[in-house]
Amino acid sequence: MIFTVAIDGPAAAGKGTISRAVAAAFGLPHLDTGLLYRAVGALVAEGAEPAAAARALTPANLARDDLRSAAAGQAASRVAAIPEVRAALLEFQRRFARAEGGAVLDGRDIGTVICPEAEVKLYVTASPEVRARRRWLELGGDAAPLPFDRVLAEVRERDARDMGRADAPLRPAADAVILDTTELTAEEAVARAVALVAERRGC
Ligand code: C5P
């Protein structure tokens, strides 16, 4: 059975938590596509040429432990605006999405570009302030290396770059279900996503 769950949305909206929970609930493999762009961004910061780095990505590149930082997120969003980088990562994501047995992918363009035929499309969002607050708390709150205002500015900057780029801009697919997590706990957001997928799977 082919059954793709496409989960898109801006940074820190809750996509990762929701995607992992949906994948676990239905026994589906999960691909965090942001990690692909983060790995390319890290290689480019070390001097690699962007498209060549994207074409030659290895599992070891994806396993680096420095890909979760705010700087890695910004670097990812810069290389993600380069069409040759996106093209180099397309086939791998498409094969993962349509593999027998089903899959969950989260990113920015899964429902619009990678897998427009996905059986479930979810667009997870929240206000910039709430997303920045979650990121800031993850970074340690008062002990975080960045003040809240800086984190908020970076969230807004990344939104503007991801939504404003010409190639595969971040936007909800016309047939996506919008899940606004501004007022939801993580548990509530996960429960809504799991219920939607269960309904579409007919189980
Ligand atoms: O989701 P994450 O924050 O890890 O993504 C890092 C960056 O990678 C995003 O800001 C975005 O620019 C880019 N990205 C993308 N398309 C995807 C996934 C991530 O352009 N499918």
mmCIF file with all atom_site columns, N, CA, C and O in Angstrom, residues 132-176:
data_model
loop_
_atom_site.group_PDB
_atom_site.id
_atom_site.type_symbol
_atom_site.label_atom_id
_atom_site.label_alt_id
_atom_site.label_comp_id
_atom_site.label_asym_id
_atom_site.label_entity_id
_atom_site.label_seq_id
_atom_site.pdbx_PDB_ins_code
_atom_site.Cartn_x
_atom_site.Cartn_y
_atom_site.Cartn_z
_atom_site.occupancy
_atom_site.B_iso_or_equiv
_atom_site.pdbx_formal_charge
_atom_site.auth_seq_id
_atom_site.auth_comp_id
_atom_site.auth_asym_id
_atom_site.auth_atom_id
_atom_site.pdbx_PDB_model_num
ATOM 1   N N  . ALA A 1 132 ? 8.813  31.313 18.113 1.00 0.00 ? 132 ALA A N  1
ATOM 2   C CA . ALA A 1 132 ? 10.096 31.799 18.629 1.00 0.00 ? 132 ALA A CA 1
ATOM 3   C C  . ALA A 1 132 ? 10.235 31.448 20.106 1.00 0.00 ? 132 ALA A C  1
ATOM 4   O O  . ALA A 1 132 ? 11.313 31.078 20.568 1.00 0.00 ? 132 ALA A O  1
ATOM 5   N N  . ARG A 1 133 ? 9.145  31.529 20.826 1.00 0.00 ? 133 ARG A N  1
ATOM 6   C CA . ARG A 1 133 ? 9.189  31.214 22.259 1.00 0.00 ? 133 ARG A CA 1
ATOM 7   C C  . ARG A 1 133 ? 9.546  29.730 22.457 1.00 0.00 ? 133 ARG A C  1
ATOM 8   O O  . ARG A 1 133 ? 10.372 29.385 23.302 1.00 0.00 ? 133 ARG A O  1
ATOM 9   N N  . ARG A 1 134 ? 8.945  28.859 21.663 1.00 0.00 ? 134 ARG A N  1
ATOM 10  C CA . ARG A 1 134 ? 9.261  27.425 21.773 1.00 0.00 ? 134 ARG A CA 1
ATOM 11  C C  . ARG A 1 134 ? 10.736 27.181 21.462 1.00 0.00 ? 134 ARG A C  1
ATOM 12  O O  . ARG A 1 134 ? 11.404 26.434 22.159 1.00 0.00 ? 134 ARG A O  1
ATOM 13  N N  . ARG A 1 135 ? 11.227 27.833 20.406 1.00 0.00 ? 135 ARG A N  1
ATOM 14  C CA . ARG A 1 135 ? 12.638 27.656 20.040 1.00 0.00 ? 135 ARG A CA 1
ATOM 15  C C  . ARG A 1 135 ? 13.565 28.147 21.147 1.00 0.00 ? 135 ARG A C  1
ATOM 16  O O  . ARG A 1 135 ? 14.527 27.506 21.503 1.00 0.00 ? 135 ARG A O  1
ATOM 17  N N  . TRP A 1 136 ? 13.185 29.318 21.700 1.00 0.00 ? 136 TRP A N  1
ATOM 18  C CA . TRP A 1 136 ? 14.003 29.940 22.755 1.00 0.00 ? 136 TRP A CA 1
ATOM 19  C C  . TRP A 1 136 ? 14.039 29.038 23.990 1.00 0.00 ? 136 TRP A C  1
ATOM 20  O O  . TRP A 1 136 ? 15.089 28.827 24.592 1.00 0.00 ? 136 TRP A O  1
ATOM 21  N N  . LEU A 1 137 ? 12.883 28.463 24.363 1.00 0.00 ? 137 LEU A N  1
ATOM 22  C CA . LEU A 1 137 ? 12.846 27.554 25.520 1.00 0.00 ? 137 LEU A CA 1
ATOM 23  C C  . LEU A 1 137 ? 13.681 26.306 25.248 1.00 0.00 ? 137 LEU A C  1
ATOM 24  O O  . LEU A 1 137 ? 14.402 25.836 26.125 1.00 0.00 ? 137 LEU A O  1
ATOM 25  N N  . GLU A 1 138 ? 13.599 25.783 23.997 1.00 0.00 ? 138 GLU A N  1
ATOM 26  C CA . GLU A 1 138 ? 14.423 24.625 23.625 1.00 0.00 ? 138 GLU A CA 1
ATOM 27  C C  . GLU A 1 138 ? 15.907 24.935 23.786 1.00 0.00 ? 138 GLU A C  1
ATOM 28  O O  . GLU A 1 138 ? 16.702 24.078 24.149 1.00 0.00 ? 138 GLU A O  1
ATOM 29  N N  . LEU A 1 139 ? 16.265 26.190 23.487 1.00 0.00 ? 139 LEU A N  1
ATOM 30  C CA . LEU A 1 139 ? 17.678 26.600 23.570 1.00 0.00 ? 139 LEU A CA 1
ATOM 31  C C  . LEU A 1 139 ? 18.105 26.880 25.011 1.00 0.00 ? 139 LEU A C  1
ATOM 32  O O  . LEU A 1 139 ? 19.257 27.218 25.260 1.00 0.00 ? 139 LEU A O  1
ATOM 33  N N  . GLY A 1 140 ? 17.144 26.809 25.956 1.00 0.00 ? 140 GLY A N  1
ATOM 34  C CA . GLY A 1 140 ? 17.513 26.981 27.377 1.00 0.00 ? 140 GLY A CA 1
ATOM 35  C C  . GLY A 1 140 ? 16.823 28.146 28.062 1.00 0.00 ? 140 GLY A C  1
ATOM 36  O O  . GLY A 1 140 ? 17.142 28.464 29.203 1.00 0.00 ? 140 GLY A O  1
ATOM 37  N N  . GLY A 1 141 ? 15.888 28.851 27.377 1.00 0.00 ? 141 GLY A N  1
ATOM 38  C CA . GLY A 1 141 ? 15.181 29.967 28.007 1.00 0.00 ? 141 GLY A CA 1
ATOM 39  C C  . GLY A 1 141 ? 16.164 31.050 28.441 1.00 0.00 ? 141 GLY A C  1
ATOM 40  O O  . GLY A 1 141 ? 16.980 31.496 27.631 1.00 0.00 ? 141 GLY A O  1
ATOM 41  N N  . ASP A 1 142 ? 16.102 31.435 29.716 1.00 0.00 ? 142 ASP A N  1
ATOM 42  C CA . ASP A 1 142 ? 16.997 32.494 30.202 1.00 0.00 ? 142 ASP A CA 1
ATOM 43  C C  . ASP A 1 142 ? 18.471 32.139 30.053 1.00 0.00 ? 142 ASP A C  1
ATOM 44  O O  . ASP A 1 142 ? 19.320 33.024 29.977 1.00 0.00 ? 142 ASP A O  1
ATOM 45  N N  . ALA A 1 143 ? 18.749 30.825 29.986 1.00 0.00 ? 143 ALA A N  1
ATOM 46  C CA . ALA A 1 143 ? 20.147 30.389 29.826 1.00 0.00 ? 143 ALA A CA 1
ATOM 47  C C  . ALA A 1 143 ? 20.514 30.219 28.341 1.00 0.00 ? 143 ALA A C  1
ATOM 48  O O  . ALA A 1 143 ? 21.625 29.785 28.019 1.00 0.00 ? 143 ALA A O  1
ATOM 49  N N  . ALA A 1 144 ? 19.586 30.541 27.431 1.00 0.00 ? 144 ALA A N  1
ATOM 50  C CA . ALA A 1 144 ? 19.835 30.350 25.994 1.00 0.00 ? 144 ALA A CA 1
ATOM 51  C C  . ALA A 1 144 ? 20.961 31.283 25.528 1.00 0.00 ? 144 ALA A C  1
ATOM 52  O O  . ALA A 1 144 ? 21.125 32.381 26.073 1.00 0.00 ? 144 ALA A O  1
ATOM 53  N N  . PRO A 1 145 ? 21.723 30.855 24.513 1.00 0.00 ? 145 PRO A N  1
ATOM 54  C CA . PRO A 1 145 ? 22.810 31.712 24.024 1.00 0.00 ? 145 PRO A CA 1
ATOM 55  C C  . PRO A 1 145 ? 22.293 32.965 23.311 1.00 0.00 ? 145 PRO A C  1
ATOM 56  O O  . PRO A 1 145 ? 23.053 33.917 23.125 1.00 0.00 ? 145 PRO A O  1
ATOM 57  N N  . LEU A 1 146 ? 21.005 32.974 22.934 1.00 0.00 ? 146 LEU A N  1
ATOM 58  C CA . LEU A 1 146 ? 20.440 34.135 22.237 1.00 0.00 ? 146 LEU A CA 1
ATOM 59  C C  . LEU A 1 146 ? 19.272 34.689 23.044 1.00 0.00 ? 146 LEU A C  1
ATOM 60  O O  . LEU A 1 146 ? 18.478 33.924 23.587 1.00 0.00 ? 146 LEU A O  1
ATOM 61  N N  . PRO A 1 147 ? 19.121 36.033 23.093 1.00 0.00 ? 147 PRO A N  1
ATOM 62  C CA . PRO A 1 147 ? 17.923 36.592 23.732 1.00 0.00 ? 147 PRO A CA 1
ATOM 63  C C  . PRO A 1 147 ? 16.677 36.296 22.885 1.00 0.00 ? 147 PRO A C  1
ATOM 64  O O  . PRO A 1 147 ? 16.791 36.059 21.667 1.00 0.00 ? 147 PRO A O  1
ATOM 65  N N  . PHE A 1 148 ? 15.503 36.328 23.543 1.00 0.00 ? 148 PHE A N  1
ATOM 66  C CA . PHE A 1 148 ? 14.261 36.007 22.843 1.00 0.00 ? 148 PHE A CA 1
ATOM 67  C C  . PHE A 1 148 ? 14.085 36.841 21.569 1.00 0.00 ? 148 PHE A C  1
ATOM 68  O O  . PHE A 1 148 ? 13.703 36.320 20.512 1.00 0.00 ? 148 PHE A O  1
ATOM 69  N N  . ASP A 1 149 ? 14.377 38.147 21.648 1.00 0.00 ? 149 ASP A N  1
ATOM 70  C CA . ASP A 1 149 ? 14.163 39.017 20.483 1.00 0.00 ? 149 ASP A CA 1
ATOM 71  C C  . ASP A 1 149 ? 14.982 38.589 19.276 1.00 0.00 ? 149 ASP A C  1
ATOM 72  O O  . ASP A 1 149 ? 14.543 38.734 18.128 1.00 0.00 ? 149 ASP A O  1
ATOM 73  N N  . ARG A 1 150 ? 16.172 38.081 19.539 1.00 0.00 ? 150 ARG A N  1
ATOM 74  C CA . ARG A 1 150 ? 17.021 37.595 18.441 1.00 0.00 ? 150 ARG A CA 1
ATOM 75  C C  . ARG A 1 150 ? 16.413 36.343 17.808 1.00 0.00 ? 150 ARG A C  1
ATOM 76  O O  . ARG A 1 150 ? 16.403 36.183 16.580 1.00 0.00 ? 150 ARG A O  1
ATOM 77  N N  . VAL A 1 151 ? 15.909 35.451 18.676 1.00 0.00 ? 151 VAL A N  1
ATOM 78  C CA . VAL A 1 151 ? 15.294 34.219 18.164 1.00 0.00 ? 151 VAL A CA 1
ATOM 79  C C  . VAL A 1 151 ? 14.075 34.581 17.303 1.00 0.00 ? 151 VAL A C  1
ATOM 80  O O  . VAL A 1 151 ? 13.878 34.038 16.214 1.00 0.00 ? 151 VAL A O  1
ATOM 81  N N  . LEU A 1 152 ? 13.278 35.549 17.790 1.00 0.00 ? 152 LEU A N  1
ATOM 82  C CA . LEU A 1 152 ? 12.095 35.985 17.024 1.00 0.00 ? 152 LEU A CA 1
ATOM 83  C C  . LEU A 1 152 ? 12.518 36.587 15.690 1.00 0.00 ? 152 LEU A C  1
ATOM 84  O O  . LEU A 1 152 ? 11.923 36.293 14.643 1.00 0.00 ? 152 LEU A O  1
ATOM 85  N N  . ALA A 1 153 ? 13.557 37.391 15.699 1.00 0.00 ? 153 ALA A N  1
ATOM 86  C CA . ALA A 1 153 ? 14.023 38.007 14.444 1.00 0.00 ? 153 ALA A CA 1
ATOM 87  C C  . ALA A 1 153 ? 14.474 36.920 13.466 1.00 0.00 ? 153 ALA A C  1
ATOM 88  O O  . ALA A 1 153 ? 14.214 37.004 12.259 1.00 0.00 ? 153 ALA A O  1
ATOM 89  N N  . GLU A 1 154 ? 15.137 35.872 13.980 1.00 0.00 ? 154 GLU A N  1
ATOM 90  C CA . GLU A 1 154 ? 15.616 34.798 13.101 1.00 0.00 ? 154 GLU A CA 1
ATOM 91  C C  . GLU A 1 154 ? 14.453 33.985 12.537 1.00 0.00 ? 154 GLU A C  1
ATOM 92  O O  . GLU A 1 154 ? 14.480 33.568 11.379 1.00 0.00 ? 154 GLU A O  1
ATOM 93  N N  . VAL A 1 155 ? 13.420 33.776 13.369 1.00 0.00 ? 155 VAL A N  1
ATOM 94  C CA . VAL A 1 155 ? 12.226 33.062 12.888 1.00 0.00 ? 155 VAL A CA 1
ATOM 95  C C  . VAL A 1 155 ? 11.588 33.849 11.744 1.00 0.00 ? 155 VAL A C  1
ATOM 96  O O  . VAL A 1 155 ? 11.258 33.306 10.688 1.00 0.00 ? 155 VAL A O  1
ATOM 97  N N  . ARG A 1 156 ? 11.459 35.149 11.945 1.00 0.00 ? 156 ARG A N  1
ATOM 98  C CA . ARG A 1 156 ? 10.836 35.987 10.905 1.00 0.00 ? 156 ARG A CA 1
ATOM 99  C C  . ARG A 1 156 ? 11.688 36.008 9.631  1.00 0.00 ? 156 ARG A C  1
ATOM 100 O O  . ARG A 1 156 ? 11.162 35.974 8.508  1.00 0.00 ? 156 ARG A O  1
ATOM 101 N N  . GLU A 1 157 ? 12.998 36.079 9.835  1.00 0.00 ? 157 GLU A N  1
ATOM 102 C CA . GLU A 1 157 ? 13.910 36.124 8.676  1.00 0.00 ? 157 GLU A CA 1
ATOM 103 C C  . GLU A 1 157 ? 13.806 34.823 7.872  1.00 0.00 ? 157 GLU A C  1
ATOM 104 O O  . GLU A 1 157 ? 13.739 34.834 6.639  1.00 0.00 ? 157 GLU A O  1
ATOM 105 N N  . ARG A 1 158 ? 13.764 33.676 8.595  1.00 0.00 ? 158 ARG A N  1
ATOM 106 C CA . ARG A 1 158 ? 13.691 32.388 7.902  1.00 0.00 ? 158 ARG A CA 1
ATOM 107 C C  . ARG A 1 158 ? 12.335 32.241 7.203  1.00 0.00 ? 158 ARG A C  1
ATOM 108 O O  . ARG A 1 158 ? 12.263 31.753 6.081  1.00 0.00 ? 158 ARG A O  1
ATOM 109 N N  . ASP A 1 159 ? 11.256 32.680 7.858  1.00 0.00 ? 159 ASP A N  1
ATOM 110 C CA . ASP A 1 159 ? 9.923  32.653 7.220  1.00 0.00 ? 159 ASP A CA 1
ATOM 111 C C  . ASP A 1 159 ? 9.954  33.432 5.912  1.00 0.00 ? 159 ASP A C  1
ATOM 112 O O  . ASP A 1 159 ? 9.450  32.976 4.887  1.00 0.00 ? 159 ASP A O  1
ATOM 113 N N  . ALA A 1 160 ? 10.529 34.650 5.978  1.00 0.00 ? 160 ALA A N  1
ATOM 114 C CA . ALA A 1 160 ? 10.518 35.521 4.800  1.00 0.00 ? 160 ALA A CA 1
ATOM 115 C C  . ALA A 1 160 ? 11.294 34.866 3.668  1.00 0.00 ? 160 ALA A C  1
ATOM 116 O O  . ALA A 1 160 ? 10.864 34.868 2.505  1.00 0.00 ? 160 ALA A O  1
ATOM 117 N N  . ARG A 1 161 ? 12.447 34.249 4.000  1.00 0.00 ? 161 ARG A N  1
ATOM 118 C CA . ARG A 1 161 ? 13.258 33.616 2.954  1.00 0.00 ? 161 ARG A CA 1
ATOM 119 C C  . ARG A 1 161 ? 12.545 32.387 2.392  1.00 0.00 ? 161 ARG A C  1
ATOM 120 O O  . ARG A 1 161 ? 12.484 32.178 1.182  1.00 0.00 ? 161 ARG A O  1
ATOM 121 N N  . ASP A 1 162 ? 11.967 31.563 3.277  1.00 0.00 ? 162 ASP A N  1
ATOM 122 C CA . ASP A 1 162 ? 11.315 30.323 2.822  1.00 0.00 ? 162 ASP A CA 1
ATOM 123 C C  . ASP A 1 162 ? 10.033 30.611 2.031  1.00 0.00 ? 162 ASP A C  1
ATOM 124 O O  . ASP A 1 162 ? 9.707  29.910 1.078  1.00 0.00 ? 162 ASP A O  1
ATOM 125 N N  . MET A 1 163 ? 9.308  31.665 2.425  1.00 0.00 ? 163 MET A N  1
ATOM 126 C CA . MET A 1 163 ? 8.040  31.962 1.745  1.00 0.00 ? 163 MET A CA 1
ATOM 127 C C  . MET A 1 163 ? 8.267  32.807 0.494  1.00 0.00 ? 163 MET A C  1
ATOM 128 O O  . MET A 1 163 ? 7.452  32.792 -0.417 1.00 0.00 ? 163 MET A O  1
ATOM 129 N N  . GLY A 1 164 ? 9.397  33.530 0.468  1.00 0.00 ? 164 GLY A N  1
ATOM 130 C CA . GLY A 1 164 ? 9.613  34.479 -0.623 1.00 0.00 ? 164 GLY A CA 1
ATOM 131 C C  . GLY A 1 164 ? 10.433 33.943 -1.772 1.00 0.00 ? 164 GLY A C  1
ATOM 132 O O  . GLY A 1 164 ? 10.532 34.588 -2.813 1.00 0.00 ? 164 GLY A O  1
ATOM 133 N N  . ARG A 1 165 ? 11.040 32.758 -1.634 1.00 0.00 ? 165 ARG A N  1
ATOM 134 C CA . ARG A 1 165 ? 11.914 32.278 -2.711 1.00 0.00 ? 165 ARG A CA 1
ATOM 135 C C  . ARG A 1 165 ? 11.078 31.878 -3.931 1.00 0.00 ? 165 ARG A C  1
ATOM 136 O O  . ARG A 1 165 ? 9.889  31.519 -3.810 1.00 0.00 ? 165 ARG A O  1
ATOM 137 N N  . ALA A 1 166 ? 11.733 31.925 -5.089 1.00 0.00 ? 166 ALA A N  1
ATOM 138 C CA . ALA A 1 166 ? 11.008 31.658 -6.337 1.00 0.00 ? 166 ALA A CA 1
ATOM 139 C C  . ALA A 1 166 ? 10.733 30.167 -6.505 1.00 0.00 ? 166 ALA A C  1
ATOM 140 O O  . ALA A 1 166 ? 9.678  29.770 -7.016 1.00 0.00 ? 166 ALA A O  1
ATOM 141 N N  . ASP A 1 167 ? 11.689 29.323 -6.087 1.00 0.00 ? 167 ASP A N  1
ATOM 142 C CA . ASP A 1 167 ? 11.572 27.879 -6.312 1.00 0.00 ? 167 ASP A CA 1
ATOM 143 C C  . ASP A 1 167 ? 10.981 27.206 -5.075 1.00 0.00 ? 167 ASP A C  1
ATOM 144 O O  . ASP A 1 167 ? 11.559 27.274 -3.995 1.00 0.00 ? 167 ASP A O  1
ATOM 145 N N  . ALA A 1 168 ? 9.832  26.557 -5.238 1.00 0.00 ? 168 ALA A N  1
ATOM 146 C CA . ALA A 1 168 ? 9.188  25.807 -4.150 1.00 0.00 ? 168 ALA A CA 1
ATOM 147 C C  . ALA A 1 168 ? 9.035  26.634 -2.873 1.00 0.00 ? 168 ALA A C  1
ATOM 148 O O  . ALA A 1 168 ? 9.475  26.224 -1.796 1.00 0.00 ? 168 ALA A O  1
ATOM 149 N N  . PRO A 1 169 ? 8.386  27.811 -2.949 1.00 0.00 ? 169 PRO A N  1
ATOM 150 C CA . PRO A 1 169 ? 8.207  28.606 -1.732 1.00 0.00 ? 169 PRO A CA 1
ATOM 151 C C  . PRO A 1 169 ? 7.301  27.884 -0.734 1.00 0.00 ? 169 PRO A C  1
ATOM 152 O O  . PRO A 1 169 ? 6.466  27.066 -1.134 1.00 0.00 ? 169 PRO A O  1
ATOM 153 N N  . LEU A 1 170 ? 7.494  28.196 0.539  1.00 0.00 ? 170 LEU A N  1
ATOM 154 C CA . LEU A 1 170 ? 6.638  27.619 1.576  1.00 0.00 ? 170 LEU A CA 1
ATOM 155 C C  . LEU A 1 170 ? 5.241  28.206 1.465  1.00 0.00 ? 170 LEU A C  1
ATOM 156 O O  . LEU A 1 170 ? 5.051  29.418 1.584  1.00 0.00 ? 170 LEU A O  1
ATOM 157 N N  . ARG A 1 171 ? 4.269  27.334 1.240  1.00 0.00 ? 171 ARG A N  1
ATOM 158 C CA . ARG A 1 171 ? 2.855  27.742 1.242  1.00 0.00 ? 171 ARG A CA 1
ATOM 159 C C  . ARG A 1 171 ? 2.022  26.472 1.373  1.00 0.00 ? 171 ARG A C  1
ATOM 160 O O  . ARG A 1 171 ? 2.480  25.389 0.978  1.00 0.00 ? 171 ARG A O  1
ATOM 161 N N  . PRO A 1 172 ? 0.806  26.577 1.914  1.00 0.00 ? 172 PRO A N  1
ATOM 162 C CA . PRO A 1 172 ? -0.002 25.369 2.023  1.00 0.00 ? 172 PRO A CA 1
ATOM 163 C C  . PRO A 1 172 ? -0.490 24.919 0.657  1.00 0.00 ? 172 PRO A C  1
ATOM 164 O O  . PRO A 1 172 ? -0.833 25.762 -0.183 1.00 0.00 ? 172 PRO A O  1
ATOM 165 N N  . ALA A 1 173 ? -0.517 23.609 0.410  1.00 0.00 ? 173 ALA A N  1
ATOM 166 C CA . ALA A 1 173 ? -1.140 23.098 -0.816 1.00 0.00 ? 173 ALA A CA 1
ATOM 167 C C  . ALA A 1 173 ? -2.631 23.431 -0.735 1.00 0.00 ? 173 ALA A C  1
ATOM 168 O O  . ALA A 1 173 ? -3.187 23.575 0.354  1.00 0.00 ? 173 ALA A O  1
ATOM 169 N N  . ALA A 1 174 ? -3.267 23.556 -1.912 1.00 0.00 ? 174 ALA A N  1
ATOM 170 C CA . ALA A 1 174 ? -4.684 23.946 -1.942 1.00 0.00 ? 174 ALA A CA 1
ATOM 171 C C  . ALA A 1 174 ? -5.539 22.954 -1.154 1.00 0.00 ? 174 ALA A C  1
ATOM 172 O O  . ALA A 1 174 ? -6.549 23.335 -0.551 1.00 0.00 ? 174 ALA A O  1
ATOM 173 N N  . ASP A 1 175 ? -5.119 21.677 -1.143 1.00 0.00 ? 175 ASP A N  1
ATOM 174 C CA . ASP A 1 175 ? -5.923 20.650 -0.461 1.00 0.00 ? 175 ASP A CA 1
ATOM 175 C C  . ASP A 1 175 ? -5.322 20.237 0.886  1.00 0.00 ? 175 ASP A C  1
ATOM 176 O O  . ASP A 1 175 ? -5.642 19.164 1.405  1.00 0.00 ? 175 ASP A O  1
ATOM 177 N N  . ALA A 1 176 ? -4.476 21.090 1.470  1.00 0.00 ? 176 ALA A N  1
ATOM 178 C CA . ALA A 1 176 ? -3.897 20.756 2.781  1.00 0.00 ? 176 ALA A CA 1
ATOM 179 C C  . ALA A 1 176 ? -4.877 21.103 3.899  1.00 0.00 ? 176 ALA A C  1
ATOM 180 O O  . ALA A 1 176 ? -5.649 22.055 3.783  1.00 0.00 ? 176 ALA A O  1
#
